[in-house]
PDB file of C-alpha atoms in Angstrom:
ATOM      1  CA  MET A   1      32.529  -7.319   3.483  1.00 57.00           C
ATOM      2  CA  GLY A   2      28.742  -7.263   3.231  1.00 70.00           C
ATOM      3  CA  LEU A   3      26.005  -6.595   5.687  1.00 72.00           C
ATOM      4  CA  GLY A   4      25.099  -9.308   8.168  1.00 84.00           C
ATOM      5  CA  GLY A   5      21.621 -10.425   9.084  1.00 85.00           C
ATOM      6  CA  ALA A   6      21.377  -8.151  12.104  1.00 87.00           C
ATOM      7  CA  GLU A   7      22.329  -5.054  10.123  1.00 90.00           C
ATOM      8  CA  VAL A   8      19.803  -5.849   7.402  1.00 90.00           C
ATOM      9  CA  ALA A   9      17.101  -6.399  10.037  1.00 92.00           C
ATOM     10  CA  ILE A  10      17.872  -3.076  11.731  1.00 94.00           C
ATOM     11  CA  VAL A  11      17.782  -1.177   8.434  1.00 92.00           C
ATOM     12  CA  GLY A  12      14.540  -2.940   7.501  1.00 94.00           C
ATOM     13  CA  LEU A  13      12.920  -2.030  10.807  1.00 96.00           C
ATOM     14  CA  LEU A  14      14.012   1.598  10.452  1.00 95.00           C
ATOM     15  CA  ILE A  15      12.520   1.762   6.955  1.00 94.00           C
ATOM     16  CA  LEU A  16       9.301   0.098   8.134  1.00 95.00           C
ATOM     17  CA  GLY A  17       9.072   2.553  11.019  1.00 95.00           C
ATOM     18  CA  MET A  18       9.521   5.515   8.667  1.00 94.00           C
ATOM     19  CA  VAL A  19       6.791   4.205   6.336  1.00 95.00           C
ATOM     20  CA  ILE A  20       4.357   3.612   9.216  1.00 95.00           C
ATOM     21  CA  TRP A  21       5.123   7.043  10.700  1.00 94.00           C
ATOM     22  CA  ALA A  22       4.511   8.737   7.336  1.00 93.00           C
ATOM     23  CA  LEU A  23       1.212   6.880   6.786  1.00 94.00           C
ATOM     24  CA  ILE A  24      -0.070   7.709  10.271  1.00 94.00           C
ATOM     25  CA  ASP A  25       0.932  11.353   9.827  1.00 91.00           C
ATOM     26  CA  VAL A  26      -0.878  11.556   6.467  1.00 91.00           C
ATOM     27  CA  ILE A  27      -4.034   9.949   7.841  1.00 90.00           C
ATOM     28  CA  LYS A  28      -4.172  12.219  10.910  1.00 89.00           C
ATOM     29  CA  SER A  29      -3.388  15.445   9.013  1.00 86.00           C
ATOM     30  CA  GLU A  30      -5.623  17.908   7.222  1.00 87.00           C
ATOM     31  CA  PHE A  31      -4.327  19.270   3.938  1.00 85.00           C
ATOM     32  CA  THR A  32      -4.971  22.551   2.137  1.00 83.00           C
ATOM     33  CA  ARG A  33      -6.182  20.642  -0.932  1.00 84.00           C
ATOM     34  CA  PRO A  34      -8.573  17.701  -0.447  1.00 80.00           C
ATOM     35  CA  ASN A  35      -6.841  15.348  -2.893  1.00 90.00           C
ATOM     36  CA  ASN A  36      -3.401  15.703  -1.290  1.00 89.00           C
ATOM     37  CA  LYS A  37      -4.161  13.153   1.438  1.00 89.00           C
ATOM     38  CA  PHE A  38      -5.249  10.519  -1.078  1.00 93.00           C
ATOM     39  CA  VAL A  39      -2.274  11.183  -3.367  1.00 93.00           C
ATOM     40  CA  TRP A  40       0.255  10.990  -0.516  1.00 93.00           C
ATOM     41  CA  ILE A  41      -1.240   7.701   0.709  1.00 94.00           C
ATOM     42  CA  LEU A  42      -0.915   6.249  -2.799  1.00 96.00           C
ATOM     43  CA  VAL A  43       2.668   7.488  -3.149  1.00 95.00           C
ATOM     44  CA  ILE A  44       3.667   5.977   0.203  1.00 95.00           C
ATOM     45  CA  VAL A  45       1.922   2.649  -0.464  1.00 95.00           C
ATOM     46  CA  PHE A  46       3.289   2.129  -3.987  1.00 96.00           C
ATOM     47  CA  MET A  47       6.796   3.550  -3.359  1.00 95.00           C
ATOM     48  CA  PRO A  48       7.313   2.984   0.374  1.00 94.00           C
ATOM     49  CA  ILE A  49      10.914   4.108   0.832  1.00 93.00           C
ATOM     50  CA  LEU A  50      10.974   7.016  -1.600  1.00 95.00           C
ATOM     51  CA  GLY A  51       7.344   7.980  -0.952  1.00 95.00           C
ATOM     52  CA  SER A  52       7.650   8.190   2.815  1.00 93.00           C
ATOM     53  CA  PHE A  53      10.928  10.098   2.548  1.00 92.00           C
ATOM     54  CA  LEU A  54       9.376  12.583   0.091  1.00 92.00           C
ATOM     55  CA  TYR A  55       6.303  13.020   2.284  1.00 91.00           C
ATOM     56  CA  LEU A  56       8.351  13.722   5.396  1.00 87.00           C
ATOM     57  CA  ILE A  57      10.472  16.265   3.480  1.00 90.00           C
ATOM     58  CA  ILE A  58       7.884  17.876   1.143  1.00 87.00           C
ATOM     59  CA  GLY A  59       4.380  16.747   2.099  1.00 83.00           C
ATOM     60  CA  ARG A  60       4.359  17.955   5.673  1.00 78.00           C
ATOM     61  CA  GLY A  61       4.575  21.510   4.340  1.00 75.00           C
ATOM     62  CA  GLN A  62       1.305  20.996   2.446  1.00 75.00           C
ATOM     63  CA  ARG A  63      -0.724  20.444   5.591  1.00 74.00           C
ATOM     64  CA  ALA A  64      -3.341  22.971   6.649  1.00 70.00           C
ATOM     65  CA  THR A  65      -2.298  25.149   9.553  1.00 69.00           C
ATOM     66  CA  ARG A  66      -4.336  24.878  12.728  1.00 63.00           C
ATOM     67  CA  TYR A  67      -5.122  27.915  14.838  1.00 52.00           C
TER      68      TYR A  67
END
């Protein structure tokens, strides 16, 4: 009882959406340390699923606060 084509496509689109969202968020954000943006982009590009998940959980806390 495996996954059908539609289920695989939906999961793939959700993963792609998460990766794109993470990349856009990294690019638009300012970080407390200058190298963090570059490192997060590399992590997301070379490990898309794990990298985007880690960024959304951990990396968003590294952004500079805006007042």
